[in-house]
Amino acid sequence: MKYQNTELFAHSMDESDTLKAYRTQFHIPPASKGGDMLYFAGNSLGLQPRKAREYINQELDDWARLGVEGHFHGKHPWLPYHENLTEMTARLVGAKPIEVVVMNTLTVNLHLMMVSFYRPTPKRHRILVEGGAFPSDQYAVASQVKFHGHQPHESIVELWPRKGEATLRTEDIVAKIAELGESLSLVMLGNVNYLTGQAFDMQALSEAAHKAGALAGFNLAHGAGNLLLNLHEWNVDFAVWCSYKYLNAGPGNLAGCFVHERHAREWQLPRFAGWWGHNKKTRFQMGSEFDPLPGAEGWQLSNPPIFQLAALRASLEIFDAATMTEIRKKGDRLTGYLEFLLDELPAGYCTITTPRDVAQRGSQLSLRLRGNPKELLKDLADKGVICDFREPDVIRVAPAPLYNRFMDVYRLVKILGEHAHA
Ligand SMILES: *Cc1c(COP(=O)(O)O)cnc(C)c1O
């Protein structure tokens, strides 16, 4: 792609964008000084699909009209409501329907998966994680290690980039997995890494983990709705993700969970159980013996919150119509344009720490900019631009292909240029 640093070029890219109509399906927050915000925080909280309100209202109306009968006689009966999302979720992450379910929240699902798939023995007890992983993941992993009777400082192995490098090399992760060999129980990585924006080669890492006799799980908080995923083919053992970042389902909405088909009927796996994971045919016989559903659904605990599912349904329909292939295609162009424009800023002003290789990233670039990042963000906010900041000095910019325009990216870098020259 040959980019140009002109408003005309950004405009023409928007004109020829085959996904441009999707922007109108979202509420774009208004800037305080008029016009739309330049919103680059879709990796933190995605914007509201216009249909979300209608879908939630439908369920409020059915509740008002039908009371408990809404479970069976609502427009979209609540009893099987989560099944409305199964096929769209499967397509989103490259899975079979039996491998996915929407339930609970992200950290809860991470715990449920680790109860079943982190099964340390005295010899094989190590977990390989990213150094400086998202705090909730660190707490979850350390508490699981202790729960299983091991010591975090003995069992958790962290990956750090080579000296002078900002991101990890696949060959180094693979080498580490081989080195840990028979002591390794689980490879547990975020994908995309929330801070650096680096995407890992999940297929290569799953293969390496299996070769070492270990399992591979991924936290796709920054990957679902962002990366082109093929979890089934890549032989990932399990994955979890939230739906409020790229997936635009609203603050704190429900999370996704993937369990590979080969584990679908491993009844001997230990798991924390609840009635929604029980055989649908006999669930309401209220028996005392737990009879788990095959596949990911068997890990459900409670009957799910319908209003949340309704908002997520509105969003997933957009992803399903646009398709992840097209979303990623535009995402690469949009992120590539951001990268091109940042590279045109005065030398030394901006360092991009996200990999340059498009195969190793999604729609986020992590930046280090000269000057005080908090002051910069404040000025950006005054100008109606939302990016986000992570301690100690990282600014994350995520142009979301479903609602960001090339012109948004152009305007953002124009403002950064004023700072670079100040
Ligand atoms: C956003 C995010 C979380 C948040 O967890 P919740 O349980 O949804 O609050 C956890 N881990 C990673 C890597 C994240 O990016």
Short mmCIF file of C-alpha atoms and ligand atoms in Angstrom, two decimals:
data_model
loop_
_atom_site.label_atom_id
_atom_site.label_comp_id
_atom_site.label_asym_id
_atom_site.label_seq_id
_atom_site.Cartn_x
_atom_site.Cartn_y
_atom_site.Cartn_z
CA MET A 1 0.00 0.00 0.00
CA LYS A 2 1.38 3.41 -0.98
CA TYR A 3 0.22 6.00 1.51
CA GLN A 4 0.29 9.79 1.25
CA ASN A 5 0.43 12.37 3.98
CA THR A 6 -2.45 14.49 2.70
CA GLU A 7 -6.02 15.14 3.69
CA LEU A 8 -7.07 14.35 0.14
CA PHE A 9 -5.53 10.88 0.36
CA ALA A 10 -7.18 10.13 3.73
CA HIS A 11 -10.49 11.28 2.28
CA SER A 12 -10.14 9.08 -0.80
CA MET A 13 -9.30 6.07 1.38
CA ASP A 14 -12.50 6.66 3.33
CA GLU A 15 -14.49 7.02 0.13
CA SER A 16 -13.31 3.68 -1.24
CA ASP A 17 -13.58 1.87 2.11
CA THR A 18 -15.98 -1.06 1.68
CA LEU A 19 -16.71 -1.09 5.44
CA LYS A 20 -17.46 2.64 5.71
CA ALA A 21 -21.20 2.15 6.20
CA TYR A 22 -20.65 0.33 9.49
CA ARG A 23 -19.64 3.55 11.23
CA THR A 24 -23.29 4.66 11.04
CA GLN A 25 -24.28 1.61 13.10
CA PHE A 26 -22.46 3.00 16.16
CA HIS A 27 -22.94 5.95 18.47
CA ILE A 28 -19.82 8.08 18.00
CA PRO A 29 -19.46 10.25 21.14
CA PRO A 30 -19.71 13.98 20.44
CA ALA A 31 -16.67 16.16 21.10
CA SER A 32 -17.27 18.98 23.58
CA LYS A 33 -16.41 21.58 20.93
CA GLY A 34 -18.70 20.06 18.31
CA GLY A 35 -18.32 17.27 15.78
CA ASP A 36 -17.45 13.66 16.58
CA MET A 37 -14.74 12.59 18.98
CA LEU A 38 -11.67 11.06 17.44
CA TYR A 39 -12.05 7.84 19.39
CA PHE A 40 -9.01 5.56 19.54
CA ALA A 41 -9.84 3.66 22.75
CA GLY A 42 -11.85 0.83 21.23
CA ASN A 43 -9.25 -1.57 22.67
CA SER A 44 -10.33 -0.39 26.11
CA LEU A 45 -14.06 0.17 25.69
CA GLY A 46 -15.67 -0.22 22.29
CA LEU A 47 -18.45 2.12 21.15
CA GLN A 48 -22.15 1.40 21.46
CA PRO A 49 -23.90 -0.30 18.54
CA ARG A 50 -27.09 1.64 17.80
CA LYS A 51 -29.08 -1.59 17.89
CA ALA A 52 -28.01 -2.37 21.49
CA ARG A 53 -30.75 -0.20 23.00
CA GLU A 54 -33.47 -1.76 20.82
CA TYR A 55 -32.34 -5.28 21.70
CA ILE A 56 -32.20 -4.56 25.44
CA ASN A 57 -35.58 -2.80 25.28
CA GLN A 58 -37.07 -5.86 23.62
CA GLU A 59 -36.08 -7.93 26.66
CA LEU A 60 -37.29 -5.26 29.10
CA ASP A 61 -40.62 -5.26 27.29
CA ASP A 62 -40.88 -9.04 27.37
CA TRP A 63 -40.09 -9.03 31.07
CA ALA A 64 -42.79 -6.39 31.67
CA ARG A 65 -45.30 -8.23 29.47
CA LEU A 66 -44.57 -11.82 30.40
CA GLY A 67 -42.78 -12.04 33.73
CA VAL A 68 -41.34 -15.50 34.22
CA GLU A 69 -43.02 -16.69 31.04
CA GLY A 70 -40.37 -14.74 29.13
CA HIS A 71 -38.12 -17.74 29.60
CA PHE A 72 -40.32 -19.62 27.12
CA HIS A 73 -42.58 -17.17 25.32
CA GLY A 74 -40.51 -14.04 24.80
CA LYS A 75 -39.66 -13.02 21.24
CA HIS A 76 -36.25 -14.51 21.97
CA PRO A 77 -36.91 -16.95 24.83
CA TRP A 78 -34.44 -16.48 27.67
CA LEU A 79 -33.92 -20.14 28.46
CA PRO A 80 -31.83 -20.78 25.33
CA TYR A 81 -30.94 -17.09 24.75
CA HIS A 82 -27.17 -17.61 24.85
CA GLU A 83 -27.50 -20.07 21.98
CA ASN A 84 -28.38 -17.11 19.72
CA LEU A 85 -24.75 -16.07 20.06
CA THR A 86 -23.04 -19.43 19.62
CA GLU A 87 -22.63 -19.58 15.85
CA MET A 88 -21.62 -15.95 15.50
CA THR A 89 -19.08 -16.41 18.28
CA ALA A 90 -17.73 -19.55 16.63
CA ARG A 91 -17.22 -17.71 13.34
CA LEU A 92 -15.60 -14.79 15.15
CA VAL A 93 -12.82 -16.89 16.66
CA GLY A 94 -12.54 -19.70 14.11
CA ALA A 95 -14.13 -22.42 16.21
CA LYS A 96 -16.83 -25.07 16.01
CA PRO A 97 -20.08 -24.20 17.80
CA ILE A 98 -19.48 -26.89 20.42
CA GLU A 99 -16.18 -25.19 21.31
CA VAL A 100 -17.55 -21.78 22.36
CA VAL A 101 -19.86 -20.25 24.89
CA VAL A 102 -20.59 -16.76 26.24
CA MET A 103 -20.67 -16.80 30.04
CA ASN A 104 -19.42 -15.05 33.17
CA THR A 105 -16.69 -12.45 32.89
CA LEU A 106 -13.14 -12.77 31.66
CA THR A 107 -11.20 -13.36 34.85
CA VAL A 108 -13.87 -15.79 36.07
CA ASN A 109 -13.49 -17.80 32.87
CA LEU A 110 -9.73 -17.75 33.20
CA HIS A 111 -10.09 -19.30 36.65
CA LEU A 112 -12.58 -21.91 35.43
CA MET A 113 -10.24 -22.89 32.61
CA MET A 114 -7.22 -23.11 34.87
CA VAL A 115 -9.10 -25.30 37.32
CA SER A 116 -9.62 -27.77 34.49
CA PHE A 117 -6.50 -27.33 32.36
CA TYR A 118 -3.76 -26.37 34.79
CA ARG A 119 -3.23 -29.66 36.51
CA PRO A 120 0.23 -29.57 37.98
CA THR A 121 2.12 -32.60 39.23
CA PRO A 122 5.21 -32.42 41.45
CA LYS A 123 7.35 -32.73 38.31
CA ARG A 124 5.25 -30.85 35.75
CA HIS A 125 3.96 -27.72 37.46
CA ARG A 126 5.26 -24.68 35.58
CA ILE A 127 3.20 -22.02 33.82
CA LEU A 128 4.80 -19.89 31.14
CA VAL A 129 3.43 -16.32 31.07
CA GLU A 130 4.41 -12.91 29.70
CA GLY A 131 6.49 -10.76 32.03
CA GLY A 132 4.34 -7.77 33.01
CA ALA A 133 1.09 -9.46 31.96
CA PHE A 134 -2.19 -7.66 32.64
CA PRO A 135 -2.55 -7.47 36.44
CA SER A 136 -5.76 -9.51 36.65
CA ASP A 137 -4.04 -12.33 34.75
CA GLN A 138 -1.05 -12.18 37.10
CA TYR A 139 -3.31 -12.38 40.16
CA ALA A 140 -5.36 -15.19 38.64
CA VAL A 141 -2.31 -17.25 37.68
CA ALA A 142 -0.54 -16.77 41.03
CA SER A 143 -3.67 -17.65 42.99
CA GLN A 144 -4.25 -20.76 40.85
CA VAL A 145 -0.69 -21.90 41.48
CA LYS A 146 -1.24 -21.54 45.22
CA PHE A 147 -4.67 -23.13 45.00
CA HIS A 148 -3.01 -26.18 43.45
CA GLY A 149 -0.51 -26.32 46.30
CA HIS A 150 2.52 -24.87 44.50
CA GLN A 151 4.65 -21.77 44.97
CA PRO A 152 4.33 -18.90 42.46
CA HIS A 153 8.07 -18.17 42.57
CA GLU A 154 8.84 -21.79 41.64
CA SER A 155 6.04 -22.44 39.19
CA ILE A 156 5.54 -19.19 37.26
CA VAL A 157 8.06 -18.55 34.50
CA GLU A 158 7.98 -15.12 32.85
CA LEU A 159 8.99 -14.25 29.31
CA TRP A 160 10.84 -10.97 28.79
CA PRO A 161 12.14 -9.44 25.54
CA ARG A 162 15.85 -9.56 24.77
CA LYS A 163 17.92 -6.69 26.05
CA GLY A 164 17.23 -3.59 23.96
CA GLU A 165 14.10 -5.08 22.35
CA ALA A 166 10.49 -4.15 23.13
CA THR A 167 8.67 -7.34 22.15
CA LEU A 168 9.18 -11.10 22.30
CA ARG A 169 10.52 -13.28 19.51
CA THR A 170 8.54 -16.39 18.61
CA GLU A 171 11.77 -18.40 18.37
CA ASP A 172 12.68 -17.39 21.94
CA ILE A 173 9.27 -18.41 23.29
CA VAL A 174 9.49 -21.74 21.46
CA ALA A 175 13.02 -22.28 22.82
CA LYS A 176 11.84 -21.50 26.34
CA ILE A 177 8.98 -23.99 26.02
CA ALA A 178 11.41 -26.69 24.86
CA GLU A 179 13.84 -25.83 27.66
CA LEU A 180 11.11 -26.14 30.31
CA GLY A 181 10.14 -29.46 28.73
CA GLU A 182 8.84 -31.93 31.27
CA SER A 183 8.48 -29.29 33.96
CA LEU A 184 5.97 -27.31 31.87
CA SER A 185 2.26 -27.74 32.52
CA LEU A 186 0.69 -24.75 30.73
CA VAL A 187 1.55 -21.94 28.33
CA MET A 188 -0.76 -19.05 29.21
CA LEU A 189 -0.34 -15.88 27.17
CA GLY A 190 -2.34 -12.80 26.31
CA ASN A 191 -2.94 -12.27 22.64
CA VAL A 192 -2.62 -9.42 21.65
CA ASN A 193 -0.37 -8.32 24.52
CA TYR A 194 -2.32 -5.46 26.07
CA LEU A 195 0.67 -3.18 26.51
CA THR A 196 2.88 -3.72 23.47
CA GLY A 197 0.17 -4.63 20.97
CA GLN A 198 2.20 -7.70 19.95
CA ALA A 199 0.28 -10.66 18.53
CA PHE A 200 1.81 -14.08 19.07
CA ASP A 201 1.91 -16.97 16.64
CA MET A 202 -0.70 -19.03 18.45
CA GLN A 203 -0.36 -22.00 16.15
CA ALA A 204 3.41 -22.27 16.59
CA LEU A 205 3.16 -21.79 20.35
CA SER A 206 0.36 -24.34 20.75
CA GLU A 207 2.39 -26.83 18.75
CA ALA A 208 5.49 -26.18 20.86
CA ALA A 209 3.48 -26.56 24.07
CA HIS A 210 1.99 -29.86 22.93
CA LYS A 211 5.41 -31.13 21.87
CA ALA A 212 6.61 -30.48 25.40
CA GLY A 213 3.59 -32.39 26.77
CA ALA A 214 1.94 -29.20 28.04
CA LEU A 215 -1.28 -27.37 27.15
CA ALA A 216 -1.74 -23.91 25.60
CA GLY A 217 -4.31 -21.33 26.72
CA PHE A 218 -4.72 -17.73 25.56
CA ASN A 219 -6.33 -14.62 26.93
CA LEU A 220 -7.85 -12.95 23.87
CA ALA A 221 -9.07 -9.81 25.63
CA HIS A 222 -7.27 -7.79 22.94
CA GLY A 223 -7.56 -10.39 20.21
CA ALA A 224 -11.27 -11.18 19.90
CA GLY A 225 -12.86 -8.87 17.32
CA ASN A 226 -9.37 -7.66 16.41
CA LEU A 227 -7.30 -10.53 15.03
CA LEU A 228 -8.22 -13.10 12.46
CA LEU A 229 -8.43 -16.18 14.67
CA ASN A 230 -8.58 -19.85 13.87
CA LEU A 231 -8.59 -21.42 17.31
CA HIS A 232 -9.76 -24.86 16.23
CA GLU A 233 -7.20 -25.30 13.45
CA TRP A 234 -4.44 -23.88 15.60
CA ASN A 235 -5.12 -26.53 18.21
CA VAL A 236 -5.41 -24.07 21.06
CA ASP A 237 -6.58 -25.92 24.19
CA PHE A 238 -8.62 -23.10 25.67
CA ALA A 239 -9.11 -19.38 25.31
CA VAL A 240 -11.03 -16.65 27.10
CA TRP A 241 -11.91 -13.08 26.12
CA CYS A 242 -14.03 -10.15 27.19
CA SER A 243 -16.61 -8.51 24.95
CA TYR A 244 -16.36 -4.85 25.90
CA LYS A 245 -13.11 -3.95 24.09
CA TYR A 246 -13.03 -4.52 20.32
CA LEU A 247 -16.33 -6.38 20.61
CA ASN A 248 -18.29 -3.27 21.63
CA ALA A 249 -20.75 -5.05 23.93
CA GLY A 250 -20.70 -2.44 26.69
CA PRO A 251 -18.89 -1.96 30.00
CA GLY A 252 -18.32 -5.17 31.94
CA ASN A 253 -20.31 -7.29 29.53
CA LEU A 254 -20.05 -11.08 29.43
CA ALA A 255 -16.99 -12.97 28.32
CA GLY A 256 -16.31 -15.66 25.76
CA CYS A 257 -14.75 -19.04 26.32
CA PHE A 258 -13.27 -21.59 23.92
CA VAL A 259 -12.52 -25.21 24.78
CA HIS A 260 -11.06 -27.30 21.97
CA GLU A 261 -13.30 -30.08 20.71
CA ARG A 262 -10.80 -32.74 21.82
CA HIS A 263 -11.59 -31.80 25.44
CA ALA A 264 -15.36 -31.67 24.85
CA ARG A 265 -16.02 -35.06 26.42
CA GLU A 266 -13.18 -35.39 28.88
CA TRP A 267 -15.58 -36.03 31.73
CA GLN A 268 -12.75 -36.83 34.12
CA LEU A 269 -11.45 -33.23 34.02
CA PRO A 270 -11.88 -31.51 37.35
CA ARG A 271 -14.14 -28.49 37.01
CA PHE A 272 -16.15 -26.07 39.07
CA ALA A 273 -19.73 -26.82 38.16
CA GLY A 274 -23.08 -25.04 38.14
CA TRP A 275 -26.58 -25.92 36.97
CA TRP A 276 -26.31 -24.11 33.62
CA GLY A 277 -23.53 -26.49 32.63
CA HIS A 278 -25.83 -29.45 33.24
CA ASN A 279 -27.55 -31.54 30.57
CA LYS A 280 -30.37 -29.35 29.20
CA LYS A 281 -32.81 -32.25 29.06
CA THR A 282 -32.60 -32.98 32.76
CA ARG A 283 -31.57 -29.59 34.18
CA PHE A 284 -35.02 -28.89 35.59
CA GLN A 285 -35.43 -32.30 37.15
CA MET A 286 -33.26 -30.80 39.86
CA GLY A 287 -31.27 -33.99 40.39
CA SER A 288 -28.25 -34.10 42.65
CA GLU A 289 -25.84 -35.69 40.13
CA PHE A 290 -24.02 -33.23 37.81
CA ASP A 291 -24.23 -34.34 34.19
CA PRO A 292 -22.09 -31.86 32.22
CA LEU A 293 -22.97 -30.73 28.71
CA PRO A 294 -20.34 -31.68 26.14
CA GLY A 295 -18.08 -28.83 25.02
CA ALA A 296 -17.66 -25.29 26.30
CA GLU A 297 -21.28 -25.02 27.48
CA GLY A 298 -20.48 -27.59 30.16
CA TRP A 299 -18.43 -24.95 32.00
CA GLN A 300 -21.39 -22.58 32.46
CA LEU A 301 -22.33 -21.87 36.04
CA SER A 302 -25.41 -19.65 36.22
CA ASN A 303 -28.30 -18.68 34.02
CA PRO A 304 -26.88 -15.67 32.16
CA PRO A 305 -27.92 -11.98 32.31
CA ILE A 306 -30.19 -11.49 29.30
CA PHE A 307 -29.80 -7.71 28.92
CA GLN A 308 -26.05 -8.17 28.60
CA LEU A 309 -26.46 -10.94 26.07
CA ALA A 310 -28.85 -8.69 24.13
CA ALA A 311 -26.23 -5.92 23.86
CA LEU A 312 -23.59 -8.42 22.80
CA ARG A 313 -25.94 -9.86 20.19
CA ALA A 314 -26.30 -6.41 18.61
CA SER A 315 -22.54 -6.17 18.31
CA LEU A 316 -21.88 -9.72 17.12
CA GLU A 317 -24.38 -9.24 14.29
CA ILE A 318 -22.23 -6.41 12.99
CA PHE A 319 -19.07 -8.54 13.14
CA ASP A 320 -20.87 -11.39 11.45
CA ALA A 321 -22.10 -9.18 8.62
CA ALA A 322 -18.77 -7.42 8.10
CA THR A 323 -16.69 -10.61 8.60
CA MET A 324 -13.37 -10.73 10.45
CA THR A 325 -11.48 -11.21 7.17
CA GLU A 326 -12.64 -7.81 5.88
CA ILE A 327 -12.32 -6.16 9.28
CA ARG A 328 -8.70 -7.29 9.59
CA LYS A 329 -7.98 -6.26 6.01
CA LYS A 330 -9.15 -2.72 6.67
CA GLY A 331 -7.51 -2.83 10.11
CA ASP A 332 -4.12 -3.51 8.53
CA ARG A 333 -4.55 -0.58 6.15
CA LEU A 334 -5.76 1.76 8.86
CA THR A 335 -3.02 0.80 11.32
CA GLY A 336 -0.50 0.91 8.47
CA TYR A 337 -1.61 4.45 7.66
CA LEU A 338 -1.20 5.46 11.30
CA GLU A 339 2.29 3.95 11.29
CA PHE A 340 3.20 5.73 8.02
CA LEU A 341 2.07 9.12 9.33
CA LEU A 342 3.83 8.67 12.70
CA ASP A 343 7.05 7.86 10.84
CA GLU A 344 6.77 11.23 9.08
CA LEU A 345 6.88 13.13 12.40
CA PRO A 346 10.18 14.83 13.26
CA ALA A 347 12.94 12.33 14.02
CA GLY A 348 13.11 11.25 17.67
CA TYR A 349 9.62 12.44 18.61
CA CYS A 350 7.75 9.14 18.38
CA THR A 351 8.87 5.56 18.97
CA ILE A 352 6.50 2.77 17.96
CA THR A 353 7.05 -0.23 20.25
CA THR A 354 4.49 -2.49 18.56
CA PRO A 355 6.03 -4.85 15.97
CA ARG A 356 6.35 -3.45 12.43
CA ASP A 357 5.41 -6.85 11.01
CA VAL A 358 1.63 -6.81 10.35
CA ALA A 359 1.45 -10.54 11.13
CA GLN A 360 2.50 -9.68 14.68
CA ARG A 361 -0.07 -7.04 15.49
CA GLY A 362 -3.72 -6.05 15.20
CA SER A 363 -5.28 -2.60 15.36
CA GLN A 364 -3.20 -1.15 18.17
CA LEU A 365 0.05 0.80 18.09
CA SER A 366 1.84 1.48 21.37
CA LEU A 367 3.84 4.67 21.35
CA ARG A 368 6.47 6.45 23.38
CA LEU A 369 6.38 10.16 22.67
CA ARG A 370 8.84 12.84 23.70
CA GLY A 371 7.45 15.08 26.46
CA ASN A 372 5.04 14.42 29.30
CA PRO A 373 2.45 11.86 28.14
CA LYS A 374 -0.18 12.91 30.67
CA GLU A 375 -0.05 16.53 29.51
CA LEU A 376 -0.27 15.39 25.93
CA LEU A 377 -3.32 13.25 26.64
CA LYS A 378 -4.99 16.13 28.38
CA ASP A 379 -4.45 18.38 25.39
CA LEU A 380 -5.72 15.64 23.08
CA ALA A 381 -8.83 15.24 25.24
CA ASP A 382 -9.43 19.01 25.05
CA LYS A 383 -9.35 18.63 21.28
CA GLY A 384 -11.83 15.74 21.35
CA VAL A 385 -9.25 12.95 20.89
CA ILE A 386 -9.38 9.88 23.11
CA CYS A 387 -6.32 7.63 23.33
CA ASP A 388 -5.20 5.85 26.44
CA PHE A 389 -2.22 5.86 28.72
CA ARG A 390 -0.59 2.99 30.59
CA GLU A 391 2.07 3.49 33.21
CA PRO A 392 4.83 4.40 33.03
CA ASP A 393 4.96 6.05 29.59
CA VAL A 394 2.96 4.14 26.98
CA ILE A 395 0.24 5.71 24.83
CA ARG A 396 -1.97 3.21 23.08
CA VAL A 397 -3.79 4.15 19.89
CA ALA A 398 -6.30 1.72 18.45
CA PRO A 399 -8.08 2.69 15.22
CA ALA A 400 -11.07 0.32 15.15
CA PRO A 401 -11.89 -0.73 11.58
CA LEU A 402 -15.65 -0.79 12.16
CA TYR A 403 -15.96 2.86 13.10
CA ASN A 404 -12.66 4.70 12.70
CA ARG A 405 -11.85 6.53 9.48
CA PHE A 406 -8.58 7.24 7.71
CA MET A 407 -9.40 10.90 8.28
CA ASP A 408 -9.51 10.27 12.06
CA VAL A 409 -5.98 8.89 11.88
CA TYR A 410 -4.83 11.80 9.71
CA ARG A 411 -6.25 14.37 12.15
CA LEU A 412 -4.74 12.63 15.18
CA VAL A 413 -1.25 12.70 13.72
CA LYS A 414 -1.72 16.34 12.62
CA ILE A 415 -2.30 17.23 16.29
CA LEU A 416 0.70 15.14 17.39
CA GLY A 417 2.73 17.04 14.79
CA GLU A 418 1.88 20.32 16.53
CA HIS A 419 3.30 18.85 19.76
CA ALA A 420 6.38 17.52 17.99
CA HIS A 421 7.19 20.99 16.70
CA ALA A 422 6.32 22.80 19.95
C1 LIG B 1 -9.12 -6.17 29.78
C2 LIG B 1 -8.33 -7.29 30.29
C3 LIG B 1 -8.73 -7.99 31.43
C4 LIG B 1 -9.94 -7.57 32.23
O1 LIG B 1 -10.50 -8.60 32.95
P1 LIG B 1 -12.04 -8.57 33.44
O2 LIG B 1 -12.19 -9.84 34.16
O3 LIG B 1 -12.89 -8.46 32.21
O4 LIG B 1 -12.22 -7.36 34.30
C5 LIG B 1 -7.96 -9.08 31.83
N1 LIG B 1 -6.85 -9.45 31.14
C6 LIG B 1 -6.45 -8.79 30.03
C7 LIG B 1 -5.23 -9.23 29.29
C8 LIG B 1 -7.16 -7.69 29.58
O5 LIG B 1 -6.75 -7.03 28.51
#
